[in-house]
Amino acid sequence: MSFAAGDSATKQSAGNAITPEDIIAAGKKAPEDVATYALYLGDDALMLAQRLGHWISRAPEMEEDVALANIAQDQLGHARFLLSYAGSAWDKTEDDLAYFRDEDEFYSTRIVEQENGDFAQTIARQLIFAIYQYELFTRLMDSADETLASVAAKAVKEVTYHLDHAAQWTLRLGDGTEESHRRMQAGLYYMWPYVDELFNDDDLLRDLADRGIAVLPSTLRESFDRRIEPIIEQATLTQPDVPGAWGGDRSGNFSEQRGHILTEMQVLARQFPGVTW
């Protein structure tokens, strides 16, 4: 099977910049600790892409079918590069890692696994995660790891659009009708318990950050808050004051939704291993 993304995720960067495709084609192998970090980021993107794909033909207007499909495709592109790089450490392909790991072997954060709910709930998740990814990839462009830096440089251009799209819809729904305001506020309350875990550090992240390879998540929280608070305020919404969901980290705790996502995503590859068409 091919796990490769479409054109928006594989277009070449302008100029002579090294691209993720160049490095992957060169066969560069990731150290195992760096590969695990790549899985952290790649699994987030993969799960979110799968979630967003459910909106195709279901969005409130045709233009949003296209917009959400494009965002899903961008996330799939991020996952492709990151999982390809991670797989190089263990002689596995991107397909091996996407389709043949069990749910307790993934590292995705729980917010990307949450149900789409209504359109406002999806937009709440998009706003939170797009801001997080924007801050992350902006800093990861300076990574001492050439592959991660090149992936981040490409991804941040796409995430800039994702952030603008989510912000505009948050404003439109929050400061719209009474019903759209209610739903947008409910969407924020649903997603907010999973915000804190985006910024949790662990021993792997601390070590890689000390070596200039990873971005320490806790260092992103201040800029995240500074970016999201005025959007929520302008949308006439209230930032939720709720406790974080229990047990949020990347060490094996995951939401009940992960298994449902993987069952749908992996069924064909597992039923017909190695199939091509």
mmCIF file of C-alpha atoms in Angstrom:
data_model
loop_
_atom_site.group_PDB
_atom_site.id
_atom_site.type_symbol
_atom_site.label_atom_id
_atom_site.label_comp_id
_atom_site.label_asym_id
_atom_site.label_seq_id
_atom_site.Cartn_x
_atom_site.Cartn_y
_atom_site.Cartn_z
ATOM 1 C CA MET A 1 0.000 0.000 0.000
ATOM 2 C CA SER A 2 1.129 3.574 -0.454
ATOM 3 C CA PHE A 3 0.990 5.887 2.536
ATOM 4 C CA ALA A 4 2.388 8.796 0.486
ATOM 5 C CA ALA A 5 0.514 12.075 0.703
ATOM 6 C CA GLY A 6 -0.654 14.230 -2.159
ATOM 7 C CA ASP A 7 0.795 17.228 -3.927
ATOM 8 C CA SER A 8 0.460 19.797 -1.145
ATOM 9 C CA ALA A 9 2.563 17.643 1.148
ATOM 10 C CA THR A 10 5.203 16.701 -1.391
ATOM 11 C CA LYS A 11 5.816 19.867 -3.377
ATOM 12 C CA GLN A 12 9.445 20.964 -3.451
ATOM 13 C CA SER A 13 10.548 23.927 -1.379
ATOM 14 C CA ALA A 14 11.673 26.994 -3.251
ATOM 15 C CA GLY A 15 15.315 27.556 -3.965
ATOM 16 C CA ASN A 16 18.041 25.082 -3.081
ATOM 17 C CA ALA A 17 16.803 24.205 0.407
ATOM 18 C CA ILE A 18 17.205 20.599 1.484
ATOM 19 C CA THR A 19 13.794 18.953 1.572
ATOM 20 C CA PRO A 20 12.545 15.972 3.592
ATOM 21 C CA GLU A 21 12.321 14.010 0.343
ATOM 22 C CA ASP A 22 16.022 14.644 -0.332
ATOM 23 C CA ILE A 23 17.095 13.327 3.056
ATOM 24 C CA ILE A 24 14.787 10.325 3.018
ATOM 25 C CA ALA A 25 15.956 9.428 -0.493
ATOM 26 C CA ALA A 26 19.560 9.674 0.691
ATOM 27 C CA GLY A 27 18.856 6.904 3.204
ATOM 28 C CA LYS A 28 19.880 8.806 6.323
ATOM 29 C CA LYS A 29 19.201 6.688 9.429
ATOM 30 C CA ALA A 30 17.778 8.238 12.542
ATOM 31 C CA PRO A 31 19.240 7.425 15.968
ATOM 32 C CA GLU A 32 16.653 5.539 18.001
ATOM 33 C CA ASP A 33 15.980 8.365 20.446
ATOM 34 C CA VAL A 34 15.462 10.829 17.591
ATOM 35 C CA ALA A 35 13.285 8.262 15.825
ATOM 36 C CA THR A 36 11.051 8.011 18.889
ATOM 37 C CA TYR A 37 10.688 11.786 18.936
ATOM 38 C CA ALA A 38 9.765 11.695 15.247
ATOM 39 C CA LEU A 39 7.066 9.180 16.163
ATOM 40 C CA TYR A 40 5.730 11.560 18.807
ATOM 41 C CA LEU A 41 5.157 14.209 16.155
ATOM 42 C CA GLY A 42 4.261 11.891 13.301
ATOM 43 C CA ASP A 43 1.642 9.991 15.278
ATOM 44 C CA ASP A 44 -0.067 13.262 16.233
ATOM 45 C CA ALA A 45 -0.282 14.241 12.577
ATOM 46 C CA LEU A 46 -1.446 10.804 11.466
ATOM 47 C CA MET A 47 -4.295 10.595 13.967
ATOM 48 C CA LEU A 48 -5.461 14.122 13.209
ATOM 49 C CA ALA A 49 -5.403 13.442 9.467
ATOM 50 C CA GLN A 50 -7.607 10.397 9.997
ATOM 51 C CA ARG A 51 -10.039 12.349 12.145
ATOM 52 C CA LEU A 52 -10.306 15.228 9.664
ATOM 53 C CA GLY A 53 -10.860 12.834 6.782
ATOM 54 C CA HIS A 54 -14.233 11.957 8.298
ATOM 55 C CA TRP A 55 -15.496 15.438 7.410
ATOM 56 C CA ILE A 56 -15.259 14.848 3.664
ATOM 57 C CA SER A 57 -18.834 15.011 2.317
ATOM 58 C CA ARG A 58 -20.101 15.916 5.825
ATOM 59 C CA ALA A 59 -18.894 19.505 6.316
ATOM 60 C CA PRO A 60 -21.508 22.295 6.618
ATOM 61 C CA GLU A 61 -20.625 23.665 3.189
ATOM 62 C CA MET A 62 -18.798 22.357 0.129
ATOM 63 C CA GLU A 63 -15.888 24.751 0.560
ATOM 64 C CA GLU A 64 -15.248 23.283 4.001
ATOM 65 C CA ASP A 65 -15.169 19.775 2.550
ATOM 66 C CA VAL A 66 -12.240 20.967 0.462
ATOM 67 C CA ALA A 67 -10.587 22.977 3.243
ATOM 68 C CA LEU A 68 -10.672 20.185 5.808
ATOM 69 C CA ALA A 69 -9.550 17.642 3.228
ATOM 70 C CA ASN A 70 -6.568 19.842 2.388
ATOM 71 C CA ILE A 71 -5.657 20.230 6.057
ATOM 72 C CA ALA A 72 -5.947 16.460 6.508
ATOM 73 C CA GLN A 73 -3.677 15.955 3.499
ATOM 74 C CA ASP A 74 -1.113 18.353 4.934
ATOM 75 C CA GLN A 75 -1.129 16.445 8.220
ATOM 76 C CA LEU A 76 -0.742 13.186 6.333
ATOM 77 C CA GLY A 77 2.278 14.684 4.607
ATOM 78 C CA HIS A 78 3.836 15.604 7.949
ATOM 79 C CA ALA A 79 3.185 12.062 9.155
ATOM 80 C CA ARG A 80 4.706 10.555 6.046
ATOM 81 C CA PHE A 81 8.025 12.339 6.421
ATOM 82 C CA LEU A 82 8.244 11.840 10.172
ATOM 83 C CA LEU A 83 7.302 8.161 10.110
ATOM 84 C CA SER A 84 9.664 7.506 7.209
ATOM 85 C CA TYR A 85 12.499 9.056 9.170
ATOM 86 C CA ALA A 86 11.535 7.198 12.347
ATOM 87 C CA GLY A 87 11.341 3.916 10.480
ATOM 88 C CA SER A 88 14.897 4.274 9.240
ATOM 89 C CA ALA A 89 16.104 3.503 12.773
ATOM 90 C CA TRP A 90 14.476 0.063 12.739
ATOM 91 C CA ASP A 91 14.441 -0.725 8.998
ATOM 92 C CA LYS A 92 10.702 -0.162 8.810
ATOM 93 C CA THR A 93 8.695 1.725 6.227
ATOM 94 C CA GLU A 94 6.155 4.456 6.857
ATOM 95 C CA ASP A 95 3.462 1.878 6.041
ATOM 96 C CA ASP A 96 4.851 -0.547 8.629
ATOM 97 C CA LEU A 97 4.577 2.096 11.318
ATOM 98 C CA ALA A 98 1.169 3.386 10.245
ATOM 99 C CA TYR A 99 -0.602 0.097 9.662
ATOM 100 C CA PHE A 100 1.129 -2.586 11.710
ATOM 101 C CA ARG A 101 1.581 -1.125 15.163
ATOM 102 C CA ASP A 102 -0.984 -1.834 17.872
ATOM 103 C CA GLU A 103 -2.730 0.960 19.742
ATOM 104 C CA ASP A 104 -0.385 0.830 22.749
ATOM 105 C CA GLU A 105 2.603 1.370 20.416
ATOM 106 C CA PHE A 106 1.498 4.803 19.225
ATOM 107 C CA TYR A 107 2.580 8.041 20.912
ATOM 108 C CA SER A 108 -0.131 10.480 19.854
ATOM 109 C CA THR A 109 -1.581 12.965 22.307
ATOM 110 C CA ARG A 110 -5.189 12.476 23.255
ATOM 111 C CA ILE A 111 -6.496 15.742 21.819
ATOM 112 C CA VAL A 112 -5.904 14.605 18.225
ATOM 113 C CA GLU A 113 -7.776 11.377 18.941
ATOM 114 C CA GLN A 114 -10.921 13.054 20.249
ATOM 115 C CA GLU A 115 -14.174 12.706 18.357
ATOM 116 C CA ASN A 116 -15.009 15.324 15.766
ATOM 117 C CA GLY A 117 -18.378 16.047 17.347
ATOM 118 C CA ASP A 118 -20.123 18.884 15.569
ATOM 119 C CA PHE A 119 -18.271 21.358 13.365
ATOM 120 C CA ALA A 120 -17.597 23.743 16.267
ATOM 121 C CA GLN A 121 -15.986 20.975 18.320
ATOM 122 C CA THR A 122 -13.670 20.151 15.431
ATOM 123 C CA ILE A 123 -12.780 23.824 15.048
ATOM 124 C CA ALA A 124 -11.951 24.031 18.762
ATOM 125 C CA ARG A 125 -9.537 21.114 18.368
ATOM 126 C CA GLN A 126 -8.090 22.699 15.241
ATOM 127 C CA LEU A 127 -7.508 26.038 16.914
ATOM 128 C CA ILE A 128 -5.714 24.478 19.873
ATOM 129 C CA PHE A 129 -3.604 22.069 17.881
ATOM 130 C CA ALA A 130 -2.758 24.461 15.046
ATOM 131 C CA ILE A 131 -1.383 27.000 17.517
ATOM 132 C CA TYR A 132 0.621 24.276 19.247
ATOM 133 C CA GLN A 133 2.019 22.978 15.939
ATOM 134 C CA TYR A 134 2.818 26.480 14.725
ATOM 135 C CA GLU A 135 4.840 27.275 17.830
ATOM 136 C CA LEU A 136 6.505 23.847 17.753
ATOM 137 C CA PHE A 137 7.522 23.820 14.100
ATOM 138 C CA THR A 138 8.671 27.434 14.197
ATOM 139 C CA ARG A 139 11.245 26.479 16.833
ATOM 140 C CA LEU A 140 12.001 23.045 15.416
ATOM 141 C CA MET A 141 13.341 24.698 12.258
ATOM 142 C CA ASP A 142 16.463 25.385 14.342
ATOM 143 C CA SER A 143 16.905 21.726 15.319
ATOM 144 C CA ALA A 144 20.412 20.294 15.194
ATOM 145 C CA ASP A 145 18.889 17.332 13.354
ATOM 146 C CA GLU A 146 18.849 18.223 9.663
ATOM 147 C CA THR A 147 15.835 16.068 8.823
ATOM 148 C CA LEU A 148 13.635 17.378 11.608
ATOM 149 C CA ALA A 149 14.596 20.949 10.744
ATOM 150 C CA SER A 150 13.693 20.467 7.079
ATOM 151 C CA VAL A 151 10.366 18.814 7.909
ATOM 152 C CA ALA A 152 9.538 21.692 10.269
ATOM 153 C CA ALA A 153 10.436 24.309 7.661
ATOM 154 C CA LYS A 154 7.990 22.768 5.223
ATOM 155 C CA ALA A 155 5.286 22.057 7.798
ATOM 156 C CA VAL A 156 5.190 25.534 9.333
ATOM 157 C CA LYS A 157 4.061 27.032 6.006
ATOM 158 C CA GLU A 158 1.084 24.694 5.926
ATOM 159 C CA VAL A 159 0.268 25.051 9.618
ATOM 160 C CA THR A 160 0.116 28.830 9.182
ATOM 161 C CA TYR A 161 -2.922 28.270 6.951
ATOM 162 C CA HIS A 162 -4.412 25.755 9.396
ATOM 163 C CA LEU A 163 -4.166 28.334 12.175
ATOM 164 C CA ASP A 164 -5.741 31.091 10.101
ATOM 165 C CA HIS A 165 -8.584 28.790 9.042
ATOM 166 C CA ALA A 166 -9.331 27.738 12.637
ATOM 167 C CA ALA A 167 -9.082 31.286 13.986
ATOM 168 C CA GLN A 168 -11.461 32.685 11.374
ATOM 169 C CA TRP A 169 -14.040 29.994 12.088
ATOM 170 C CA THR A 170 -13.683 30.481 15.850
ATOM 171 C CA LEU A 171 -14.464 34.170 15.401
ATOM 172 C CA ARG A 172 -17.314 33.476 12.997
ATOM 173 C CA LEU A 173 -18.978 30.906 15.247
ATOM 174 C CA GLY A 174 -18.213 32.524 18.596
ATOM 175 C CA ASP A 175 -19.434 35.966 17.581
ATOM 176 C CA GLY A 176 -22.242 34.674 15.376
ATOM 177 C CA THR A 177 -25.674 33.479 16.371
ATOM 178 C CA GLU A 178 -26.689 32.430 19.848
ATOM 179 C CA GLU A 179 -26.603 28.790 18.745
ATOM 180 C CA SER A 180 -23.192 28.996 17.029
ATOM 181 C CA HIS A 181 -21.780 30.755 20.117
ATOM 182 C CA ARG A 182 -23.138 28.004 22.374
ATOM 183 C CA ARG A 183 -21.652 25.255 20.224
ATOM 184 C CA MET A 184 -18.254 26.927 19.897
ATOM 185 C CA GLN A 185 -18.063 27.412 23.656
ATOM 186 C CA ALA A 186 -19.069 23.782 24.202
ATOM 187 C CA GLY A 187 -16.378 22.682 21.757
ATOM 188 C CA LEU A 188 -13.714 24.520 23.723
ATOM 189 C CA TYR A 189 -14.909 22.953 26.985
ATOM 190 C CA TYR A 190 -14.791 19.504 25.405
ATOM 191 C CA MET A 191 -11.222 19.868 24.137
ATOM 192 C CA TRP A 192 -9.650 21.963 26.886
ATOM 193 C CA PRO A 193 -8.933 19.120 29.373
ATOM 194 C CA TYR A 194 -6.436 17.753 26.829
ATOM 195 C CA VAL A 195 -4.483 20.985 26.380
ATOM 196 C CA ASP A 196 -2.046 20.568 29.269
ATOM 197 C CA GLU A 197 -0.577 17.300 27.998
ATOM 198 C CA LEU A 198 0.624 19.020 24.817
ATOM 199 C CA PHE A 199 3.158 20.797 27.019
ATOM 200 C CA ASN A 200 4.329 17.904 29.189
ATOM 201 C CA ASP A 201 8.059 17.152 29.228
ATOM 202 C CA ASP A 202 9.602 13.720 29.684
ATOM 203 C CA ASP A 203 13.140 12.392 30.027
ATOM 204 C CA LEU A 204 13.525 11.747 26.301
ATOM 205 C CA LEU A 205 12.408 15.254 25.414
ATOM 206 C CA ARG A 206 14.653 16.830 28.037
ATOM 207 C CA ASP A 207 17.685 14.954 26.750
ATOM 208 C CA LEU A 208 17.002 15.771 23.097
ATOM 209 C CA ALA A 209 16.267 19.414 23.932
ATOM 210 C CA ASP A 210 19.559 19.696 25.828
ATOM 211 C CA ARG A 211 21.295 18.515 22.646
ATOM 212 C CA GLY A 212 19.445 21.036 20.479
ATOM 213 C CA ILE A 213 17.417 18.389 18.652
ATOM 214 C CA ALA A 214 13.914 18.571 20.143
ATOM 215 C CA VAL A 215 11.745 21.415 21.355
ATOM 216 C CA LEU A 216 10.875 21.121 25.032
ATOM 217 C CA PRO A 217 7.052 21.277 25.096
ATOM 218 C CA SER A 218 6.844 23.253 28.335
ATOM 219 C CA THR A 219 8.682 26.151 26.680
ATOM 220 C CA LEU A 220 5.802 26.547 24.221
ATOM 221 C CA ARG A 221 3.047 27.145 26.760
ATOM 222 C CA GLU A 222 3.570 30.853 27.268
ATOM 223 C CA SER A 223 3.525 31.639 23.552
ATOM 224 C CA PHE A 224 0.528 29.312 23.075
ATOM 225 C CA ASP A 225 -1.450 31.180 25.725
ATOM 226 C CA ARG A 226 -0.413 34.541 24.321
ATOM 227 C CA ARG A 227 -1.669 33.545 20.869
ATOM 228 C CA ILE A 228 -4.941 31.813 21.770
ATOM 229 C CA GLU A 229 -6.270 34.163 24.451
ATOM 230 C CA PRO A 230 -7.011 37.159 22.187
ATOM 231 C CA ILE A 231 -8.721 34.912 19.631
ATOM 232 C CA ILE A 232 -11.027 33.507 22.306
ATOM 233 C CA GLU A 233 -11.710 36.986 23.666
ATOM 234 C CA GLN A 234 -12.428 38.488 20.244
ATOM 235 C CA ALA A 235 -14.826 35.627 19.550
ATOM 236 C CA THR A 236 -16.742 36.631 22.713
ATOM 237 C CA LEU A 237 -15.966 33.236 24.228
ATOM 238 C CA THR A 238 -14.660 32.254 27.647
ATOM 239 C CA GLN A 239 -11.431 30.351 28.074
ATOM 240 C CA PRO A 240 -12.371 27.175 29.977
ATOM 241 C CA ASP A 241 -11.184 26.846 33.561
ATOM 242 C CA VAL A 242 -11.256 23.070 33.880
ATOM 243 C CA PRO A 243 -8.788 20.513 35.254
ATOM 244 C CA GLY A 244 -6.643 18.584 32.834
ATOM 245 C CA ALA A 245 -7.657 15.061 31.927
ATOM 246 C CA TRP A 246 -5.961 12.476 34.124
ATOM 247 C CA GLY A 247 -2.840 10.645 32.976
ATOM 248 C CA GLY A 248 -1.896 12.581 29.888
ATOM 249 C CA ASP A 249 1.544 11.645 28.556
ATOM 250 C CA ARG A 250 3.129 9.689 25.712
ATOM 251 C CA SER A 251 4.206 6.661 27.737
ATOM 252 C CA GLY A 252 1.297 4.382 26.940
ATOM 253 C CA ASN A 253 -1.787 6.186 28.235
ATOM 254 C CA PHE A 254 -4.172 6.845 25.391
ATOM 255 C CA SER A 255 -7.812 7.626 24.804
ATOM 256 C CA GLU A 256 -10.453 5.020 24.109
ATOM 257 C CA GLN A 257 -10.904 6.566 20.668
ATOM 258 C CA ARG A 258 -7.461 5.479 19.431
ATOM 259 C CA GLY A 259 -8.517 1.878 18.925
ATOM 260 C CA HIS A 260 -11.534 2.936 16.864
ATOM 261 C CA ILE A 261 -9.375 5.163 14.657
ATOM 262 C CA LEU A 262 -6.815 2.420 14.052
ATOM 263 C CA THR A 263 -9.406 -0.255 13.382
ATOM 264 C CA GLU A 264 -10.753 1.739 10.466
ATOM 265 C CA MET A 265 -7.374 2.957 9.240
ATOM 266 C CA GLN A 266 -5.558 -0.382 9.389
ATOM 267 C CA VAL A 267 -8.209 -2.898 8.362
ATOM 268 C CA LEU A 268 -7.332 -3.159 4.665
ATOM 269 C CA ALA A 269 -3.569 -3.346 5.196
ATOM 270 C CA ARG A 270 -3.933 -6.035 7.850
ATOM 271 C CA GLN A 271 -6.455 -8.065 5.894
ATOM 272 C CA PHE A 272 -4.343 -7.989 2.724
ATOM 273 C CA PRO A 273 -0.697 -7.499 3.816
ATOM 274 C CA GLY A 274 1.548 -6.239 1.041
ATOM 275 C CA VAL A 275 -1.292 -5.571 -1.392
ATOM 276 C CA THR A 276 -0.579 -3.114 -4.203
ATOM 277 C CA TRP A 277 -2.733 -1.627 -6.917
#
